[in-house]
Every structure is written in C-alpha cells, then in structure tokens.
XYZ file of C-alpha atoms in Angstrom:
202
model
C 9.638 93.110 -78.273
C 9.657 96.001 -80.733
C 6.955 98.626 -81.168
C 6.221 99.115 -84.876
C 4.241 102.343 -84.344
C 5.366 105.147 -86.708
C 7.652 107.725 -85.128
C 5.964 111.142 -84.724
C 8.222 113.280 -86.913
C 8.953 110.792 -89.670
C 6.952 111.593 -92.837
C 4.877 108.662 -94.054
C 5.518 107.371 -97.538
C 2.442 107.215 -99.729
C 1.191 103.886 -101.007
C 2.656 104.245 -104.485
C 3.536 100.623 -105.075
C 1.388 97.533 -104.995
C 4.112 95.602 -103.257
C 7.539 96.037 -101.697
C 10.357 93.513 -101.774
C 10.426 90.869 -99.105
C 13.166 91.795 -96.686
C 13.109 95.477 -97.529
C 12.306 96.940 -94.131
C 11.345 94.186 -91.732
C 13.782 91.535 -92.821
C 15.174 89.006 -90.435
C 18.687 90.202 -91.347
C 17.906 93.441 -89.536
C 18.080 91.500 -86.268
C 21.505 92.104 -84.747
C 22.071 88.793 -83.034
C 24.601 86.484 -84.607
C 22.052 83.663 -84.770
C 18.622 84.647 -86.079
C 15.574 84.113 -83.848
C 13.383 81.072 -84.389
C 9.975 82.767 -84.495
C 8.743 86.269 -85.269
C 5.349 87.270 -83.865
C 3.356 90.300 -85.021
C 0.354 91.769 -83.197
C -1.818 94.306 -85.008
C -3.161 96.978 -82.671
C -4.232 99.321 -85.478
C -3.942 98.795 -89.244
C -2.926 101.537 -91.661
C -5.475 103.567 -93.584
C -4.604 101.566 -96.708
C -1.935 99.087 -97.726
C 0.585 97.686 -95.275
C -0.276 94.056 -96.015
C 1.895 91.443 -94.355
C 3.894 89.711 -97.098
C 5.273 86.221 -96.501
C 7.209 83.895 -98.787
C 8.224 80.261 -98.495
C 11.982 80.654 -98.507
C 12.442 76.899 -98.934
C 10.308 76.931 -102.097
C 12.320 79.883 -103.419
C 15.574 78.075 -102.597
C 14.411 74.935 -104.396
C 13.397 76.960 -107.443
C 16.875 78.519 -107.601
C 18.431 75.051 -107.314
C 16.152 73.766 -110.085
C 16.591 76.638 -112.540
C 19.990 78.160 -111.672
C 22.151 75.687 -109.746
C 25.168 77.896 -110.428
C 23.552 80.750 -108.483
C 22.373 78.374 -105.753
C 26.025 77.774 -104.922
C 26.540 81.523 -104.546
C 23.822 81.680 -101.860
C 25.925 79.423 -99.615
C 28.974 81.668 -99.848
C 29.703 84.552 -97.420
C 27.863 87.817 -98.128
C 28.555 91.173 -96.528
C 25.697 92.615 -94.429
C 25.209 95.945 -92.686
C 24.067 96.135 -89.042
C 23.636 99.899 -89.490
C 25.134 100.577 -86.087
C 27.605 103.207 -87.271
C 30.430 103.851 -89.689
C 33.049 101.609 -88.096
C 34.023 98.109 -89.186
C 31.876 96.510 -86.462
C 28.777 97.566 -88.392
C 29.614 95.071 -91.142
C 29.714 91.293 -91.027
C 29.600 88.321 -93.372
C 27.298 85.325 -93.458
C 25.798 83.151 -96.201
C 22.222 83.661 -97.325
C 21.566 79.921 -97.053
C 22.832 77.455 -94.475
C 22.134 73.819 -93.734
C 20.430 73.138 -90.405
C 21.274 70.267 -88.109
C 18.054 68.487 -89.059
C 19.019 68.518 -92.735
C 16.783 71.434 -93.653
C 17.758 74.818 -95.041
C 17.692 78.099 -93.132
C 17.501 81.170 -95.359
C 18.121 84.819 -94.549
C 17.680 87.486 -97.221
C 17.464 91.216 -96.608
C 18.483 92.978 -99.844
C 18.537 96.495 -98.376
C 21.093 95.473 -95.750
C 23.252 93.741 -98.335
C 23.245 96.775 -100.615
C 23.902 99.247 -97.788
C 26.922 97.186 -96.722
C 28.612 98.568 -99.827
C 29.164 101.794 -97.889
C 31.827 100.033 -95.785
C 35.323 101.114 -96.755
C 36.654 97.547 -96.457
C 33.643 95.834 -98.037
C 34.332 94.566 -101.587
C 31.852 95.293 -104.369
C 29.160 92.751 -105.077
C 30.302 90.270 -107.679
C 28.370 89.870 -110.943
C 27.161 86.487 -109.700
C 25.896 88.021 -106.451
C 24.041 90.746 -108.330
C 22.472 88.166 -110.601
C 21.488 86.042 -107.610
C 19.833 89.047 -105.929
C 17.921 89.889 -109.095
C 16.652 86.319 -109.218
C 15.682 86.294 -105.536
C 13.868 89.612 -105.919
C 11.845 88.169 -108.786
C 11.032 84.919 -107.016
C 10.032 86.504 -103.716
C 7.459 88.536 -105.639
C 6.203 85.523 -107.575
C 2.612 84.603 -106.576
C 3.599 80.915 -106.721
C 5.639 81.433 -103.555
C 4.289 84.638 -101.965
C 1.205 85.368 -99.888
C -0.151 88.632 -98.494
C -2.261 88.916 -95.342
C -4.420 91.857 -94.331
C -3.902 91.962 -90.562
C -6.845 93.518 -88.724
C -7.001 94.857 -85.190
C -6.303 92.037 -82.745
C -4.789 89.669 -85.300
C -1.650 87.832 -84.155
C 0.773 86.266 -86.622
C 3.516 83.722 -85.851
C 6.120 82.842 -88.506
C 8.941 80.310 -88.540
C 11.855 82.649 -89.119
C 14.060 79.925 -90.624
C 11.804 78.992 -93.537
C 9.689 82.118 -94.112
C 10.794 85.477 -95.519
C 8.625 88.350 -94.372
C 8.022 92.004 -95.100
C 5.102 94.294 -95.894
C 3.633 96.230 -98.759
C 3.786 100.036 -98.860
C 1.025 101.891 -97.037
C -0.669 105.253 -96.498
C -1.519 106.177 -92.935
C -4.145 108.287 -91.188
C -3.241 111.936 -90.543
C -4.402 111.697 -86.901
C -1.646 110.274 -84.645
C -4.122 108.278 -82.549
C -5.354 106.408 -85.637
C -1.987 105.586 -87.196
C -0.725 102.094 -87.895
C 0.483 100.412 -84.704
C 1.957 96.921 -84.498
C 4.045 95.075 -81.925
C 6.741 92.650 -83.041
C 8.298 89.961 -80.841
C 11.326 87.796 -81.633
C 11.460 84.352 -79.947
C 14.675 82.351 -79.686
C 15.152 78.795 -78.475
C 11.621 77.595 -79.199
C 12.502 75.680 -82.388
C 16.247 75.166 -81.954
C 17.371 71.872 -80.383
C 19.039 72.461 -76.968
C 22.417 71.235 -78.181
C 22.435 73.943 -80.882
C 21.357 76.900 -78.719
C-alpha cells in the first residue's frame, strides 16, 4: 500500500492544465516489479481543493484504434522499449519491455508510462528513441486524451476505486491543494497481485 499524501516540503503545482497525460505520474510502469500487478485500488481520504480528477482510459480500445489506423505503429508497441525504474544512475535502473503483450487468455495487456520511457534516455547505454517510437508515443498521447476512450472521475472522501491494471491506463489531472496541511489531498493506493492471474502464470 502506498500513501499518496503530499510530502510536507514539496511545493504543490498549480492547476494550470485541464488534463495531464495518462501515465504521467501514477502510471503502472512506475511499479518496480517485473510483472505488473493485476488490480490497483485507490481510496480517497481527502480530495484536493480543485482538480486532481482520476483519469482512466480503456487501453484495449486505444490499442485497437492504433491497429485500425496505424498498423505499422502497432507493431512497434510489441517491440522492446527502454524504461527507467528511477532507482539510481547505474544500469540496474533501466530495463526493457514491450508496451503491449499478449496474455495467456488471448487478450492484450498494455503498459504505457511516457515519463518513464523518456527519462530512460538518461541512461548511458540506452539508445535514443527511434523515429517510429516517437511517432507511436505521439499517437498514444493523443489517443489517451481522446474523450472517445478516456473518462475522468471526481473521487470524494470515502470513495474507493478498483481498476484492472492490465486493460486500464490510469493517471490524474493537475490540481491545486489547500494551504493547510491537515486539509491537503490524501489518498491511499494499493496494488493487488494474483487476483486476476491464473495460478499457472503467477
């Protein structure tokens, strides 16, 4: 379980944008396990003063739209991409995995955290993003902000959200918080593993 309460000495960013990219701060790629968790749960203890909406996107619908409109870029999503664990400067902080992978049940599991892909470029041994990868990221950024596939939720105090981490991309919009520490945004996040994965694949 992770406490999403703001840290005391970190200045809060003002709500300057109507929406942030899915995967910007709370992406599933931030999780450091080799296999991503099955479910992410979010409990709202206190909402922000304004903004901070929970943003969710059907990753399967986005994947199918890429396949329909840009099959050439869909192939790129199944190739290895460099990611950054942000655990230090050494080579262990960087790893490769595809953005899309076929599941044992025939479905598609999708993981997209653009900030952690871009920050992987700091690795001395990490090659630059290819033109095709950059184009694929631009397309994903557009589609994950498309209202056809995206939904925002205004979580109030006591609200509990459960998301299937294999088929839903999740993030939040920018927010402005209360100046008083006791009134600031406070959420608890819980990752659950093994609840959707068949035993033979755990």
